[in-house]
């Protein structure tokens, strides 16, 4: 099956799973589909959007596993100005659409009184486009940990991660993937 047919199959599967995914899995087990679309703008580079779809399974209220792959839409703009009698400016706009690295994520969470802990280990396979900057061309991992403590109307949050890659998140948008020790 070609890449185009595979992507079409995954898109149809995502919509079908989302249609049946209306029940709350926070207290039981079962399959779910999650899709997010985030967009960012960097005035020096342009626009980037990431559509991240994952198919997951809640083993119980504490453990889950999910797999998916992001799809990137990146628009870069480069301006050049030539000085001279007329002072002309040239703007070059480049659009690139590419599939990112496929991933598998193991998740766990727990609550004790007003303290919540969640952790996630993400492993990626080098399936993305390295020329577009959305893949390092190597397998990567990232282990993220988060603590939350409710204090009345406020919530204290502590978060840290360890891995060999730092990818885009909803809190920290970037349209590229890095390789090397990070924490």
mmCIF file with all atom_site columns, N, CA, C and O in Angstrom, residues 38-50 73-77 173-175:
data_model
loop_
_atom_site.group_PDB
_atom_site.id
_atom_site.type_symbol
_atom_site.label_atom_id
_atom_site.label_alt_id
_atom_site.label_comp_id
_atom_site.label_asym_id
_atom_site.label_entity_id
_atom_site.label_seq_id
_atom_site.pdbx_PDB_ins_code
_atom_site.Cartn_x
_atom_site.Cartn_y
_atom_site.Cartn_z
_atom_site.occupancy
_atom_site.B_iso_or_equiv
_atom_site.pdbx_formal_charge
_atom_site.auth_seq_id
_atom_site.auth_comp_id
_atom_site.auth_asym_id
_atom_site.auth_atom_id
_atom_site.pdbx_PDB_model_num
ATOM 1  N N  . UNK A 1 38  ? -1.805 22.546 16.749 1.00 0.00 ? 38  UNK A N  1
ATOM 2  C CA . UNK A 1 38  ? -1.194 23.726 17.345 1.00 0.00 ? 38  UNK A CA 1
ATOM 3  C C  . UNK A 1 38  ? -0.499 24.514 16.247 1.00 0.00 ? 38  UNK A C  1
ATOM 4  O O  . UNK A 1 38  ? 0.065  23.953 15.318 1.00 0.00 ? 38  UNK A O  1
ATOM 5  N N  . UNK A 1 39  ? -0.564 25.824 16.375 1.00 0.00 ? 39  UNK A N  1
ATOM 6  C CA . UNK A 1 39  ? 0.025  26.722 15.381 1.00 0.00 ? 39  UNK A CA 1
ATOM 7  C C  . UNK A 1 39  ? 0.879  27.750 16.092 1.00 0.00 ? 39  UNK A C  1
ATOM 8  O O  . UNK A 1 39  ? 0.519  28.238 17.154 1.00 0.00 ? 39  UNK A O  1
ATOM 9  N N  . UNK A 1 40  ? 2.005  28.059 15.504 1.00 0.00 ? 40  UNK A N  1
ATOM 10 C CA . UNK A 1 40  ? 2.886  29.071 16.067 1.00 0.00 ? 40  UNK A CA 1
ATOM 11 C C  . UNK A 1 40  ? 3.434  29.973 14.984 1.00 0.00 ? 40  UNK A C  1
ATOM 12 O O  . UNK A 1 40  ? 3.460  29.609 13.808 1.00 0.00 ? 40  UNK A O  1
ATOM 13 N N  . UNK A 1 41  ? 3.879  31.150 15.381 1.00 0.00 ? 41  UNK A N  1
ATOM 14 C CA . UNK A 1 41  ? 4.451  32.098 14.436 1.00 0.00 ? 41  UNK A CA 1
ATOM 15 C C  . UNK A 1 41  ? 5.733  32.668 15.010 1.00 0.00 ? 41  UNK A C  1
ATOM 16 O O  . UNK A 1 41  ? 5.769  33.106 16.152 1.00 0.00 ? 41  UNK A O  1
ATOM 17 N N  . UNK A 1 42  ? 6.770  32.614 14.229 1.00 0.00 ? 42  UNK A N  1
ATOM 18 C CA . UNK A 1 42  ? 8.052  33.215 14.564 1.00 0.00 ? 42  UNK A CA 1
ATOM 19 C C  . UNK A 1 42  ? 8.290  34.289 13.514 1.00 0.00 ? 42  UNK A C  1
ATOM 20 O O  . UNK A 1 42  ? 8.352  33.989 12.322 1.00 0.00 ? 42  UNK A O  1
ATOM 21 N N  . UNK A 1 43  ? 8.409  35.535 13.933 1.00 0.00 ? 43  UNK A N  1
ATOM 22 C CA . UNK A 1 43  ? 8.496  36.629 12.962 1.00 0.00 ? 43  UNK A CA 1
ATOM 23 C C  . UNK A 1 43  ? 9.710  36.500 12.049 1.00 0.00 ? 43  UNK A C  1
ATOM 24 O O  . UNK A 1 43  ? 9.684  36.995 10.934 1.00 0.00 ? 43  UNK A O  1
ATOM 25 N N  . UNK A 1 44  ? 10.764 35.831 12.499 1.00 0.00 ? 44  UNK A N  1
ATOM 26 C CA . UNK A 1 44  ? 11.936 35.690 11.645 1.00 0.00 ? 44  UNK A CA 1
ATOM 27 C C  . UNK A 1 44  ? 11.846 34.478 10.729 1.00 0.00 ? 44  UNK A C  1
ATOM 28 O O  . UNK A 1 44  ? 12.524 34.428 9.706  1.00 0.00 ? 44  UNK A O  1
ATOM 29 N N  . UNK A 1 45  ? 11.013 33.482 11.072 1.00 0.00 ? 45  UNK A N  1
ATOM 30 C CA . UNK A 1 45  ? 10.979 32.256 10.277 1.00 0.00 ? 45  UNK A CA 1
ATOM 31 C C  . UNK A 1 45  ? 9.657  32.039 9.546  1.00 0.00 ? 45  UNK A C  1
ATOM 32 O O  . UNK A 1 45  ? 9.645  31.514 8.448  1.00 0.00 ? 45  UNK A O  1
ATOM 33 N N  . UNK A 1 46  ? 8.531  32.393 10.140 1.00 0.00 ? 46  UNK A N  1
ATOM 34 C CA . UNK A 1 46  ? 7.246  32.171 9.494  1.00 0.00 ? 46  UNK A CA 1
ATOM 35 C C  . UNK A 1 46  ? 6.302  31.394 10.383 1.00 0.00 ? 46  UNK A C  1
ATOM 36 O O  . UNK A 1 46  ? 6.422  31.391 11.597 1.00 0.00 ? 46  UNK A O  1
ATOM 37 N N  . UNK A 1 47  ? 5.342  30.706 9.752  1.00 0.00 ? 47  UNK A N  1
ATOM 38 C CA . UNK A 1 47  ? 4.306  29.960 10.459 1.00 0.00 ? 47  UNK A CA 1
ATOM 39 C C  . UNK A 1 47  ? 4.633  28.479 10.472 1.00 0.00 ? 47  UNK A C  1
ATOM 40 O O  . UNK A 1 47  ? 5.199  27.955 9.529  1.00 0.00 ? 47  UNK A O  1
ATOM 41 N N  . UNK A 1 48  ? 4.206  27.797 11.543 1.00 0.00 ? 48  UNK A N  1
ATOM 42 C CA . UNK A 1 48  ? 4.276  26.341 11.576 1.00 0.00 ? 48  UNK A CA 1
ATOM 43 C C  . UNK A 1 48  ? 3.050  25.810 12.297 1.00 0.00 ? 48  UNK A C  1
ATOM 44 O O  . UNK A 1 48  ? 2.579  26.394 13.260 1.00 0.00 ? 48  UNK A O  1
ATOM 45 N N  . UNK A 1 49  ? 2.511  24.715 11.793 1.00 0.00 ? 49  UNK A N  1
ATOM 46 C CA . UNK A 1 49  ? 1.378  24.047 12.416 1.00 0.00 ? 49  UNK A CA 1
ATOM 47 C C  . UNK A 1 49  ? 1.709  22.573 12.535 1.00 0.00 ? 49  UNK A C  1
ATOM 48 O O  . UNK A 1 49  ? 2.331  21.988 11.653 1.00 0.00 ? 49  UNK A O  1
ATOM 49 N N  . UNK A 1 50  ? 1.289  21.990 13.653 1.00 0.00 ? 50  UNK A N  1
ATOM 50 C CA . UNK A 1 50  ? 1.511  20.570 13.876 1.00 0.00 ? 50  UNK A CA 1
ATOM 51 C C  . UNK A 1 50  ? 0.173  19.923 14.208 1.00 0.00 ? 50  UNK A C  1
ATOM 52 O O  . UNK A 1 50  ? -0.498 20.308 15.154 1.00 0.00 ? 50  UNK A O  1
ATOM 53 N N  . UNK A 1 73  ? 2.963  21.293 8.925  1.00 0.00 ? 73  UNK A N  1
ATOM 54 C CA . UNK A 1 73  ? 2.723  22.261 7.856  1.00 0.00 ? 73  UNK A CA 1
ATOM 55 C C  . UNK A 1 73  ? 3.574  23.484 8.197  1.00 0.00 ? 73  UNK A C  1
ATOM 56 O O  . UNK A 1 73  ? 3.293  24.178 9.177  1.00 0.00 ? 73  UNK A O  1
ATOM 57 N N  . UNK A 1 74  ? 4.621  23.714 7.439  1.00 0.00 ? 74  UNK A N  1
ATOM 58 C CA . UNK A 1 74  ? 5.565  24.780 7.754  1.00 0.00 ? 74  UNK A CA 1
ATOM 59 C C  . UNK A 1 74  ? 5.634  25.763 6.585  1.00 0.00 ? 74  UNK A C  1
ATOM 60 O O  . UNK A 1 74  ? 5.778  25.364 5.434  1.00 0.00 ? 74  UNK A O  1
ATOM 61 N N  . UNK A 1 75  ? 5.507  27.058 6.902  1.00 0.00 ? 75  UNK A N  1
ATOM 62 C CA . UNK A 1 75  ? 5.644  28.122 5.907  1.00 0.00 ? 75  UNK A CA 1
ATOM 63 C C  . UNK A 1 75  ? 6.772  29.038 6.363  1.00 0.00 ? 75  UNK A C  1
ATOM 64 O O  . UNK A 1 75  ? 6.697  29.646 7.425  1.00 0.00 ? 75  UNK A O  1
ATOM 65 N N  . UNK A 1 76  ? 7.835  29.103 5.586  1.00 0.00 ? 76  UNK A N  1
ATOM 66 C CA . UNK A 1 76  ? 8.956  29.974 5.930  1.00 0.00 ? 76  UNK A CA 1
ATOM 67 C C  . UNK A 1 76  ? 9.009  31.138 4.954  1.00 0.00 ? 76  UNK A C  1
ATOM 68 O O  . UNK A 1 76  ? 8.699  30.997 3.780  1.00 0.00 ? 76  UNK A O  1
ATOM 69 N N  . UNK A 1 77  ? 9.383  32.278 5.461  1.00 0.00 ? 77  UNK A N  1
ATOM 70 C CA . UNK A 1 77  ? 9.474  33.496 4.659  1.00 0.00 ? 77  UNK A CA 1
ATOM 71 C C  . UNK A 1 77  ? 10.874 34.064 4.783  1.00 0.00 ? 77  UNK A C  1
ATOM 72 O O  . UNK A 1 77  ? 11.410 34.164 5.885  1.00 0.00 ? 77  UNK A O  1
ATOM 73 N N  . UNK A 1 173 ? 6.307  25.710 21.663 1.00 0.00 ? 173 UNK A N  1
ATOM 74 C CA . UNK A 1 173 ? 6.222  25.411 20.232 1.00 0.00 ? 173 UNK A CA 1
ATOM 75 C C  . UNK A 1 173 ? 7.559  25.567 19.536 1.00 0.00 ? 173 UNK A C  1
ATOM 76 O O  . UNK A 1 173 ? 8.247  26.544 19.727 1.00 0.00 ? 173 UNK A O  1
ATOM 77 N N  . UNK A 1 174 ? 7.886  24.593 18.740 1.00 0.00 ? 174 UNK A N  1
ATOM 78 C CA . UNK A 1 174 ? 9.039  24.701 17.827 1.00 0.00 ? 174 UNK A CA 1
ATOM 79 C C  . UNK A 1 174 ? 8.770  23.807 16.635 1.00 0.00 ? 174 UNK A C  1
ATOM 80 O O  . UNK A 1 174 ? 8.150  22.761 16.763 1.00 0.00 ? 174 UNK A O  1
ATOM 81 N N  . UNK A 1 175 ? 9.209  24.238 15.478 1.00 0.00 ? 175 UNK A N  1
ATOM 82 C CA . UNK A 1 175 ? 8.950  23.469 14.260 1.00 0.00 ? 175 UNK A CA 1
ATOM 83 C C  . UNK A 1 175 ? 10.177 22.684 13.819 1.00 0.00 ? 175 UNK A C  1
ATOM 84 O O  . UNK A 1 175 ? 10.456 22.556 12.645 1.00 0.00 ? 175 UNK A O  1
#
